[in-house]
Every structure is written in structure tokens, then in C-alpha cells.
Tab-separated table of C-alpha atoms in Angstrom:
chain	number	residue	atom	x	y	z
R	1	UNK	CA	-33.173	119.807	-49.950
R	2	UNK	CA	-33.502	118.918	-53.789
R	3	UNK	CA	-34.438	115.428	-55.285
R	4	UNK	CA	-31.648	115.642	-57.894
R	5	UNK	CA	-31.258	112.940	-60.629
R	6	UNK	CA	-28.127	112.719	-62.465
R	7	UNK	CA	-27.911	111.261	-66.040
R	8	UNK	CA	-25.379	109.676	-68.369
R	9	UNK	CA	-27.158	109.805	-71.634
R	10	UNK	CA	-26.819	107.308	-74.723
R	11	UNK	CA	-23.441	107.683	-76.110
R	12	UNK	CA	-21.791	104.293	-78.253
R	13	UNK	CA	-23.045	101.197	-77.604
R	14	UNK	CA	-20.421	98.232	-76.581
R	15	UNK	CA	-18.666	98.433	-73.635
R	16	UNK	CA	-19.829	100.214	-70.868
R	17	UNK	CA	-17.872	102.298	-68.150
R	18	UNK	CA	-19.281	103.771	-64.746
R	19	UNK	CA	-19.851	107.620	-65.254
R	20	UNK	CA	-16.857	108.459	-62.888
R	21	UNK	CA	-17.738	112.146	-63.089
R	22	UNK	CA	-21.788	111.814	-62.326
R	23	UNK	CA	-20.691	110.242	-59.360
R	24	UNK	CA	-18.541	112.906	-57.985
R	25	UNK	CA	-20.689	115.495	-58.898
R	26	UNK	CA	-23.477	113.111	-56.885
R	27	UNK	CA	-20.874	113.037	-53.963
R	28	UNK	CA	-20.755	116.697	-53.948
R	29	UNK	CA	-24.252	116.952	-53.913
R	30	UNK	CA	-25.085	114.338	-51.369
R	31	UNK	CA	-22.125	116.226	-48.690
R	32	UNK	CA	-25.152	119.334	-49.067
R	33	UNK	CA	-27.900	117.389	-48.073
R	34	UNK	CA	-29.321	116.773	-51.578
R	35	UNK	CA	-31.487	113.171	-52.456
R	36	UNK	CA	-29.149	112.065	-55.376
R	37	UNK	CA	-30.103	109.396	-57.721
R	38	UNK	CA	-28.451	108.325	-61.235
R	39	UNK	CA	-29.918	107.311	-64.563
R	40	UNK	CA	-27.330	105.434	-66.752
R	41	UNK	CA	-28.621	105.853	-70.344
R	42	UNK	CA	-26.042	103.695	-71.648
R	43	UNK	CA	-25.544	100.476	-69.018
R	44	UNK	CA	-29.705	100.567	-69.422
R	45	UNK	CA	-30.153	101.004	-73.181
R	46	UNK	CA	-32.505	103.538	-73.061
R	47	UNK	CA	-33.458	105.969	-75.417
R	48	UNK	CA	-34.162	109.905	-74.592
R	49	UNK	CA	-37.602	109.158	-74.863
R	50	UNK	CA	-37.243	106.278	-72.259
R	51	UNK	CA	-35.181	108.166	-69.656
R	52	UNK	CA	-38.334	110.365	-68.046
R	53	UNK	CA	-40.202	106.900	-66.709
R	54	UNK	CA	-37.023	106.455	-64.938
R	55	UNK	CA	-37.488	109.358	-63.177
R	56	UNK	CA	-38.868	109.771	-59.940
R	57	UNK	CA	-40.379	113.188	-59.942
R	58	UNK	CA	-37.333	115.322	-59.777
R	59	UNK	CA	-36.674	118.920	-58.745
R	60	UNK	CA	-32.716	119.402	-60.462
R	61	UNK	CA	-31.823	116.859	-63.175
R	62	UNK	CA	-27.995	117.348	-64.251
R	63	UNK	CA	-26.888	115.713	-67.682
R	64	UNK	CA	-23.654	115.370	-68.525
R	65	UNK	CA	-22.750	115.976	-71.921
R	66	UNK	CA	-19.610	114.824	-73.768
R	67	UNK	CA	-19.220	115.987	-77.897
R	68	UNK	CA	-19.967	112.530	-79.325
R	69	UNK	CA	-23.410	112.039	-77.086
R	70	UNK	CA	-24.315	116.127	-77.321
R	71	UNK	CA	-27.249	115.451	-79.170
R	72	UNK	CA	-28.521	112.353	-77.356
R	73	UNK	CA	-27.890	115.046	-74.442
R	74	UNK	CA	-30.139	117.573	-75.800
R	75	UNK	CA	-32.711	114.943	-76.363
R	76	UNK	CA	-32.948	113.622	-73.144
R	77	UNK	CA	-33.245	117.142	-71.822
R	78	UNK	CA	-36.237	118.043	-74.360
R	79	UNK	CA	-38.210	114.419	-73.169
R	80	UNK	CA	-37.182	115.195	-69.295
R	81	UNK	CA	-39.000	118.811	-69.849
R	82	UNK	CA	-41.690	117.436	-71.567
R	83	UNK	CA	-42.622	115.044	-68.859
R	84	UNK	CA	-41.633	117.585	-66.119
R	85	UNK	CA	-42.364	121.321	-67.463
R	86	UNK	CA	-41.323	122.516	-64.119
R	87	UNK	CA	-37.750	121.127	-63.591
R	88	UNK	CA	-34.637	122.574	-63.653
R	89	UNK	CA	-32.051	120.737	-66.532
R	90	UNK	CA	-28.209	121.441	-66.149
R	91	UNK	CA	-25.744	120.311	-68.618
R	92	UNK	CA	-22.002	120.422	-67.898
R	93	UNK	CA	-18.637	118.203	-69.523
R	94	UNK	CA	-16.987	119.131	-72.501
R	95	UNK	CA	-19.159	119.778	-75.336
R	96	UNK	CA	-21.086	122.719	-73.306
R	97	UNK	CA	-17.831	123.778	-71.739
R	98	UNK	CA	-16.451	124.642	-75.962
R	99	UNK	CA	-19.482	125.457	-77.305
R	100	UNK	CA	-21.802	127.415	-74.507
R	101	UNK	CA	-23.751	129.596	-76.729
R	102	UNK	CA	-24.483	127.180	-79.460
R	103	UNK	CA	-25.555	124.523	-76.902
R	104	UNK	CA	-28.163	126.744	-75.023
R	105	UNK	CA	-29.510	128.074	-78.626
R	106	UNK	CA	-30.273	124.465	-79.568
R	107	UNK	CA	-32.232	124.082	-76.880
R	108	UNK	CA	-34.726	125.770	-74.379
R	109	UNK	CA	-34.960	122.492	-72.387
R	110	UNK	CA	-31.588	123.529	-70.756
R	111	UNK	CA	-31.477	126.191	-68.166
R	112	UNK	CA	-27.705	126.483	-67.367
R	113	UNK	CA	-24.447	124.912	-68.483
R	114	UNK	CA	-21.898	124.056	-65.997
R	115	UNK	CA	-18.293	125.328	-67.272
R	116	UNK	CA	-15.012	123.871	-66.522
R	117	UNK	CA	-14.851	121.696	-63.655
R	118	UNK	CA	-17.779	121.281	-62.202
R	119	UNK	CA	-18.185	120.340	-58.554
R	120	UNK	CA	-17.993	123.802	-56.710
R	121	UNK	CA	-20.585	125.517	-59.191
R	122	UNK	CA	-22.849	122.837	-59.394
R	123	UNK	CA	-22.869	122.771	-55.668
R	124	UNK	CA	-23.713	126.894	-55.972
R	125	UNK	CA	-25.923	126.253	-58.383
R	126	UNK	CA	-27.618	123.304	-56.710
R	127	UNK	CA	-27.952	125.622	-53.325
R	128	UNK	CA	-29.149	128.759	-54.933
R	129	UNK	CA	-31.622	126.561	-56.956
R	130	UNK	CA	-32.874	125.104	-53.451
R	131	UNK	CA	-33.113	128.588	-51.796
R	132	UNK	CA	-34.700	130.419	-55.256
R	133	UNK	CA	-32.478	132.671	-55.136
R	134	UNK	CA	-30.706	134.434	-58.452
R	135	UNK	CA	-28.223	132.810	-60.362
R	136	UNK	CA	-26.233	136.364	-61.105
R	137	UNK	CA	-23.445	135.876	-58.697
R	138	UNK	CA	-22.731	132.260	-58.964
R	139	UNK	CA	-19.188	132.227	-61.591
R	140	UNK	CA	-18.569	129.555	-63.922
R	141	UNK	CA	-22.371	129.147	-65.411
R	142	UNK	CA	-24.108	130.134	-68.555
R	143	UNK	CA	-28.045	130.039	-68.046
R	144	UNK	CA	-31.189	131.493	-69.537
R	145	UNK	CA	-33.077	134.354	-68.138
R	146	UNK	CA	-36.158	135.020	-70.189
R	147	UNK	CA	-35.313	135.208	-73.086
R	148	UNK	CA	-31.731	136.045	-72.343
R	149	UNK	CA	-28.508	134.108	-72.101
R	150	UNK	CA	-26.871	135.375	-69.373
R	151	UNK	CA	-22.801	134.254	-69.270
R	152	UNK	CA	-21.689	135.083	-66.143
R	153	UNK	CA	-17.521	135.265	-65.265
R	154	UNK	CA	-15.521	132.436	-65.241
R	155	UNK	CA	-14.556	130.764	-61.967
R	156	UNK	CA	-11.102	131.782	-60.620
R	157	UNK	CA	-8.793	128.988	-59.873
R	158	UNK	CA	-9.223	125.010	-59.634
R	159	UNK	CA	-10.950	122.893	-57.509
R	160	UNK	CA	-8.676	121.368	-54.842
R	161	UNK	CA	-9.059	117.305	-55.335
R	162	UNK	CA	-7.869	116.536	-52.212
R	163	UNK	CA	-10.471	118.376	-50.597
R	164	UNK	CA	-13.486	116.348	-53.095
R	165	UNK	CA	-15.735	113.423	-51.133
R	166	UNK	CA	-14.985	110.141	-52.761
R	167	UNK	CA	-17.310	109.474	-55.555
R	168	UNK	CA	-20.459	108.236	-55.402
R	169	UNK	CA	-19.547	104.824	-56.278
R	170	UNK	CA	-22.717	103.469	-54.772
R	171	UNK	CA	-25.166	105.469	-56.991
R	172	UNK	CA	-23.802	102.897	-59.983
R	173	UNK	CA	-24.680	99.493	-59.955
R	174	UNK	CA	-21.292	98.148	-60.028
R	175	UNK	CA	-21.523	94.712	-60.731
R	176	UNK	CA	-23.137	95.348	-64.241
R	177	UNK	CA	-20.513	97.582	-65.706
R	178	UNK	CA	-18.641	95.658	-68.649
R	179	UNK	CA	-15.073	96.794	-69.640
R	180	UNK	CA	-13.142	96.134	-73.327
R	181	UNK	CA	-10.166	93.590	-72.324
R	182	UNK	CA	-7.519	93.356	-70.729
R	183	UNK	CA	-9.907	95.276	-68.318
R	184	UNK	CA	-12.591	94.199	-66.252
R	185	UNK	CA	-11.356	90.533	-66.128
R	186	UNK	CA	-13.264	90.536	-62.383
R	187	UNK	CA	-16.061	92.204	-61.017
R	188	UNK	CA	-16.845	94.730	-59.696
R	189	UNK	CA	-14.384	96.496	-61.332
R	190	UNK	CA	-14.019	100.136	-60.470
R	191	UNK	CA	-12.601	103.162	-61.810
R	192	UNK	CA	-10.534	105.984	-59.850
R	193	UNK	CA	-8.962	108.750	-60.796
R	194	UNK	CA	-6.057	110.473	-59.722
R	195	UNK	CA	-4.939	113.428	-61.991
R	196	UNK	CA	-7.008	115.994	-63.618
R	197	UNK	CA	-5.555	118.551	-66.288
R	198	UNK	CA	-3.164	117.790	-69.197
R	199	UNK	CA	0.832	117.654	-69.629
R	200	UNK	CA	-0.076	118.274	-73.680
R	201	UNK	CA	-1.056	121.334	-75.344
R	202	UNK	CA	-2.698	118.711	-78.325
R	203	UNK	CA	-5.130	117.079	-75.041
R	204	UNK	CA	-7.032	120.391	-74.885
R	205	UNK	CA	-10.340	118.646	-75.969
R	206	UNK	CA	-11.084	115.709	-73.269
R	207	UNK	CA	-9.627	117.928	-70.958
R	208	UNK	CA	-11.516	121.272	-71.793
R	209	UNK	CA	-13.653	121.015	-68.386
R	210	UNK	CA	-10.245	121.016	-66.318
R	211	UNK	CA	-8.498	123.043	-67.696
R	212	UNK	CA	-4.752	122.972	-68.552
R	213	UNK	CA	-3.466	122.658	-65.629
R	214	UNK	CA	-1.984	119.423	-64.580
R	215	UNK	CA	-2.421	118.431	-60.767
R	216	UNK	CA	-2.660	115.051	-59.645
R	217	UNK	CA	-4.337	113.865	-56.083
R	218	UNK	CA	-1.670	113.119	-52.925
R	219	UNK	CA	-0.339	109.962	-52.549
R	220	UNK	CA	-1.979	109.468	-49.135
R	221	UNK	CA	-5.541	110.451	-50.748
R	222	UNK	CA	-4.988	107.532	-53.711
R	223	UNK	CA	-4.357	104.911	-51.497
R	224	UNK	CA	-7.098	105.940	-48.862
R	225	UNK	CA	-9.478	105.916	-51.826
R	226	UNK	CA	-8.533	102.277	-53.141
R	227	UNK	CA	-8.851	101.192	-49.403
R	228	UNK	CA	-12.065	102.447	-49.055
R	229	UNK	CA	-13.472	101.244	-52.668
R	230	UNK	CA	-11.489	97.765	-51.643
R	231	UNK	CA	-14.083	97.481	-48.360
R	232	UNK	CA	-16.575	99.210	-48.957
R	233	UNK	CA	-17.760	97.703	-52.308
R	234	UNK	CA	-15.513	94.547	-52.543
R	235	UNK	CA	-13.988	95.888	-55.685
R	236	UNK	CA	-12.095	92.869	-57.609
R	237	UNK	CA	-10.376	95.153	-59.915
R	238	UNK	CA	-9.302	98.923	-59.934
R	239	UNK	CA	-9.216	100.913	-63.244
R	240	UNK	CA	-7.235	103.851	-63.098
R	241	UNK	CA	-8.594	106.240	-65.597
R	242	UNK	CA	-5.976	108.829	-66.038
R	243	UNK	CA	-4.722	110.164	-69.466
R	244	UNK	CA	-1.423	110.867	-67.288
R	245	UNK	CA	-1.143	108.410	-64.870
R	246	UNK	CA	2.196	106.860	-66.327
R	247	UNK	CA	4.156	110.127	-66.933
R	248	UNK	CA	5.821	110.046	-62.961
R	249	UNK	CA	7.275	106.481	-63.026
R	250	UNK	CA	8.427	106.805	-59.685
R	251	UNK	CA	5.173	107.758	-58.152
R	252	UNK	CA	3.899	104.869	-60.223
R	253	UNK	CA	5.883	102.476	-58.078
R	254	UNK	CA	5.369	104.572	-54.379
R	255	UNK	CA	1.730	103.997	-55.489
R	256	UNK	CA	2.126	100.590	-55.645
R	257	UNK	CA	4.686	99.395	-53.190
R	258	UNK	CA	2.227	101.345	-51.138
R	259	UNK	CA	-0.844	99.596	-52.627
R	260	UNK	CA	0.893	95.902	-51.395
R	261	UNK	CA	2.045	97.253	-47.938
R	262	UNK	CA	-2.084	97.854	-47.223
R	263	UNK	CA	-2.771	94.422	-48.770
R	264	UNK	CA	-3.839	95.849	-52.278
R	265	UNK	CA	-2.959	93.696	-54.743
């Protein structure tokens, strides 16, 4: 299979949080056979220029690419192709979600953008990549063919969360990720996610990669998650990165009468 690295490029400097969606995309990946690694721009300080040394000859490199960090993003794809004419770059998050066209047109280092949620069209991509075979049927990407920029149909329906691996946690290096207070008072402190989608027509930005719809993981899958995160990687601390995890009160509390009962506290 593929040596795929994924990267979080520079973004603000300060506090640093784990790239929760690198590492389910790398989870994804992984589940397919794939060598995964992850490059963390931000926890390392590095520049664009600095992020190909970190590289270990790669086939597939996938950047993710938020609005505020787009051009850092475009960057780090133009110093990866530089230093490796041959590999295949992939951008997907928000930014390249909203603005397809313009993103490919600022740069020929990218191949294909990733739009809406990614983990079932990366995990085409990522096969069809492997097996060099054409890119025409996979839905959900944007990607240049000579010089053509080829938009193929969106993907129909949402990815099913339940049915996602846990994330990658173990491609991050846990125990140097540093959270703005009151968070991240103990380490390792991890973040989980249970909810994608939004419950407001104004949250149509952050969200743009999920799309509207508002689903949230089961109950069952939350607190298998935790347990696993709990023993697996000792986590201290669990950061529950939601926009809309407060809006159900009541499964707030199942959550966590549930959390106590399995000696998560």
C-alpha cells in the first residue's frame, strides 16, 4: 500500500490542539492497509519550507487546510512538490471545500481537493491512487487532469460516524499538546468528538465540510471511545470538541452518569 503522510500546516501560534481530523482521516487510512504518518506544522514550529525534511519519502501527502492557514497550506504543498516532484498532494477542510476552483488555480502543487467530509473519498481516492487507476468515478473530489480541472459530482449522503475507526490518537504525540485554560490542566489531554453538522444556519462556515446536517455519535460509541482513549493512552483529561455538545442536556447527563458507572471521572 501507500506511505501516506498527513500534515497540519502552520496556522496561529499559542496554544496548540491535536489535529482531531488528520487523525481520523489517518484511522481511515490505516483500516486500508496504508503506512500513515503525521507532520504537525504547528506543535513543531515549522515553516513550509521546513516541513519536506520531515518527510520520509512519501507516495500520498494529505494537507488539511482550514481558511485562516490556506496559504501556509498552499505553501507547504509548493515546498513538498519541490522536494518530491513525483508525489501526489491532497487538500481537504473548509477553505477548499468553499472555494474549490480558486484553491486549485493558486496552485499546481495540489492535485485534488477533498470536499465535504472527508473520510470515504479520501479512502477512494487513497485506493484508486494505489491501484493507478482514474479518478473520474470517485464523487466528492475536484482534481487536475492536464491542464484541466475536472469537478466531479458531489457525494450523496453523510458518512455514518458510528461506523468511523477511532482516531488515530497515536499518530500525535500526546503528551506535548498545550491547551488555553481551564483546559488541559493534566496531561495527556485528549480531544473527542461526538457530533458533526450544525443546529445554526449562521455555523455554515466551520461546518462547511459536514454539511448541515446535525447528527451526533450513539451513546454506546462515546463512552466506548473515552474507555478506550482512558487505557489505551492514559488520557488525564478529555476535551470534548463539539460546537453542539451542550444543546441535549439530558444526553449531557446519560453521558456522564454513564462516564462514572465505567469509572470515568
Amino acid at each position: 500500500m501507500l506511505n501516506i503522510t498527513l500534515v497540519n500546516p502552520p496556522g496561529f501560534s499559542g496554544g496548540s490542539g491535536l489535529p482531531l481530523e488528520l487523525a481520523q482521516v489517518g484511522a481511515v487510512l490505516e483500516r486500508d492497509g496504508h503506512r500513515v504518518s503525521l507532520v504537525d506544522a504547528v506543535l513543531s514550529r515549522l515553516q513550509p519550507g521546513d516541513i519536506p525534511a520531515s518527510l520520509s519519502v512519501p507516495e500520498l501527502v494529505i494537507i488539511e487546510a482550514s481558511t485562516h492557514a490556506i496559504g501556509n497550506s498552499l505553501r507547504t504543498a509548493e515546498a513538498i512538490r519541490e522536494q518530491f516532484p513525483a508525489v501526489c498532494v491532497i487538500l481537504f477542510g473548509e477553505h477548499p471545500t468553499v472555494r474549490l476552483q480558486e484553491t486549485l488555480e493558486a496552485s499546481e502543487a495540489v492535485n485534488c481537493i477533498i470536499r465535504g467530509e472527508p473520510e470515504e473519498t479520501i479512502f477512494e481516492t487513497c485506493r484508486a491512487v494505489y491501484e493507478q487507476a482514474s479518478l473520474a468515478d470517485i464523487r466528492g473530489i475536484s482534481y487536475r487532469d492536464g491542464d484541466r480541472i475536472v469537478h466531479n459530482p458531489a457525494r450523496a449522503g453523510l458518512v455514518a460516524m458510528d461506523a468511523l475507526p477511532f482516531p488515530a490518537w497515536h499518530l500525535c504525540e500526546l503528551k506535548k499538546y498545550r491547551y488555553e485554560p481551564p483546559q488541559g490542566k493534566s496531561s495527556p489531554a485528549i480531544e473527542v468528538m461526538t457530533s458533526r453538522g450544525t443546529l445554526s444556519p449562521a455555523a455554515w462556515r466551520s461546518e462547511a465540510p459536514y454539511g448541515a446536517a446535525f447528527r451526533e455519535k450513539s451513546e454506546d460509541r462515546v463512552i466506548d471511545e473515552l474507555i478506550y482513549v482512558k487505557e489505551r493512552f492514559h488520557a488525564k483529561e478529555i476535551i470534548f470538541t463539539d460546537e453542539w455538545f451542550l444543546h441535549d442536556g439530558e444526553r449531557v447527563r446519560r453521558l456522564c452518569e454513564r462516564m462514572m458507572k465505567v469509572g470515568l471521572k
